[in-house]
């Protein structure tokens, strides 16, 4: 949005020049010029390539939406939906994307067989991992903690409606004490890993393990790396 705002004075200047030369200056021209300038600024700032496409298409999408003359409440509803889904992704830099049953089963095989394991999925999304653990290890204490309200609500309802023992908490895993768990499962993002390591190394109990799907912790070499299937992303494991 800042980039679009930054591009706007330039767009207006260009349109003013075009008008002086009697060139067409309709809304479509405005959207195209604005999109091109915003994409150019994005490229100059060396942001990821997909941001250029977003900046280029944003003014055109805005124009199209205005032309559709949608009722105004729809924008409010859309905003609330996206807010509930993404919540504070701008801060955590961890959006929702799911892991799958093959990965969950590989993690299940890591659980201690000789005692009821306590497992937590930090950032439990729609709850798949936690529900699976509660089902395949009936002796396990399976907990999921999720920051975003909508995915949390969905996982909570799933547990309620299926009669699962899985427990879902709404909150920030930063406020959870990792000492109480035998296995902490994380599927987060590269941005979250340094903070996760600081927390895990300060709190995790002897004999417990941290398992991160896809994203490694640069600060400490994993003790083990496994893959659910040959083509799968790695599961990185640290023992405490
Ligand atoms: C990549 S998804 C993984 C979902 C699920 N664990 C799975 O494997 O399918 C990461 C989730 O973590 C949540 N999340 C990010 N930061 C969090 C935090 N500090 N506390 C709790 N949840 C968080 C996001 O909202 C998102 O739903």
PDB file of N, CA and C in Angstrom, residues 4 8 20 54 83 94 109 114 139 160 162 168 170 186 204 213-214 218:
ATOM      1  N   UNK A   4       2.106   1.815  -3.450  1.00  0.00           N
ATOM      2  CA  UNK A   4       1.055   2.382  -4.307  1.00  0.00           C
ATOM      3  C   UNK A   4       0.914   3.883  -4.012  1.00  0.00           C
ATOM      4  N   UNK A   8       1.664   7.177  -6.604  1.00  0.00           N
ATOM      5  CA  UNK A   8       0.520   7.996  -7.039  1.00  0.00           C
ATOM      6  C   UNK A   8       0.911   9.399  -7.536  1.00  0.00           C
ATOM      7  N   UNK A  20      -1.639  17.231 -21.376  1.00  0.00           N
ATOM      8  CA  UNK A  20      -1.100  18.406 -22.074  1.00  0.00           C
ATOM      9  C   UNK A  20      -0.864  18.098 -23.551  1.00  0.00           C
ATOM     10  N   UNK A  54       1.749  -8.333  -8.038  1.00  0.00           N
ATOM     11  CA  UNK A  54       0.660  -7.807  -7.198  1.00  0.00           C
ATOM     12  C   UNK A  54       0.519  -6.302  -7.414  1.00  0.00           C
ATOM     13  N   UNK A  83      -9.258 -10.874   8.220  1.00  0.00           N
ATOM     14  CA  UNK A  83      -8.667 -10.575   9.533  1.00  0.00           C
ATOM     15  C   UNK A  83      -8.691 -11.822  10.413  1.00  0.00           C
ATOM     16  N   UNK A  94       4.097 -15.820   9.534  1.00  0.00           N
ATOM     17  CA  UNK A  94       3.759 -17.245   9.367  1.00  0.00           C
ATOM     18  C   UNK A  94       2.303 -17.353   8.934  1.00  0.00           C
ATOM     19  N   UNK A 109       5.729 -41.717  14.576  1.00  0.00           N
ATOM     20  CA  UNK A 109       6.712 -42.776  14.810  1.00  0.00           C
ATOM     21  C   UNK A 109       7.860 -42.325  15.720  1.00  0.00           C
ATOM     22  N   UNK A 114       6.705 -45.990  25.353  1.00  0.00           N
ATOM     23  CA  UNK A 114       6.616 -46.535  26.712  1.00  0.00           C
ATOM     24  C   UNK A 114       5.890 -45.639  27.711  1.00  0.00           C
ATOM     25  N   UNK A 139      -3.521 -42.671  23.993  1.00  0.00           N
ATOM     26  CA  UNK A 139      -2.964 -42.349  25.308  1.00  0.00           C
ATOM     27  C   UNK A 139      -2.308 -40.959  25.333  1.00  0.00           C
ATOM     28  N   UNK A 160     -14.828 -30.883  18.637  1.00  0.00           N
ATOM     29  CA  UNK A 160     -16.125 -31.034  19.307  1.00  0.00           C
ATOM     30  C   UNK A 160     -17.038 -31.988  18.548  1.00  0.00           C
ATOM     31  N   UNK A 162     -16.379 -34.217  16.267  1.00  0.00           N
ATOM     32  CA  UNK A 162     -15.934 -35.603  16.037  1.00  0.00           C
ATOM     33  C   UNK A 162     -15.692 -36.331  17.354  1.00  0.00           C
ATOM     34  N   UNK A 168      -7.714 -27.694  21.651  1.00  0.00           N
ATOM     35  CA  UNK A 168      -7.230 -26.554  20.879  1.00  0.00           C
ATOM     36  C   UNK A 168      -7.314 -25.279  21.699  1.00  0.00           C
ATOM     37  N   UNK A 170      -6.597 -21.060  21.834  1.00  0.00           N
ATOM     38  CA  UNK A 170      -6.428 -19.860  21.006  1.00  0.00           C
ATOM     39  C   UNK A 170      -5.393 -18.989  21.689  1.00  0.00           C
ATOM     40  N   UNK A 186       6.476 -28.050  14.900  1.00  0.00           N
ATOM     41  CA  UNK A 186       6.373 -26.701  14.338  1.00  0.00           C
ATOM     42  C   UNK A 186       6.382 -26.775  12.824  1.00  0.00           C
ATOM     43  N   UNK A 204      12.756 -26.330  26.846  1.00  0.00           N
ATOM     44  CA  UNK A 204      12.402 -27.744  26.630  1.00  0.00           C
ATOM     45  C   UNK A 204      13.114 -28.667  27.617  1.00  0.00           C
ATOM     46  N   UNK A 213       8.947 -29.055  10.554  1.00  0.00           N
ATOM     47  CA  UNK A 213       8.713 -29.507   9.180  1.00  0.00           C
ATOM     48  C   UNK A 213       9.137 -28.402   8.220  1.00  0.00           C
ATOM     49  N   UNK A 214       9.944 -28.743   7.272  1.00  0.00           N
ATOM     50  CA  UNK A 214      10.400 -27.899   6.160  1.00  0.00           C
ATOM     51  C   UNK A 214      11.443 -26.841   6.541  1.00  0.00           C
ATOM     52  N   UNK A 218      18.845 -22.248  11.849  1.00  0.00           N
ATOM     53  CA  UNK A 218      20.244 -22.035  11.432  1.00  0.00           C
ATOM     54  C   UNK A 218      21.194 -22.080  12.627  1.00  0.00           C
TER      55      UNK A 218
END
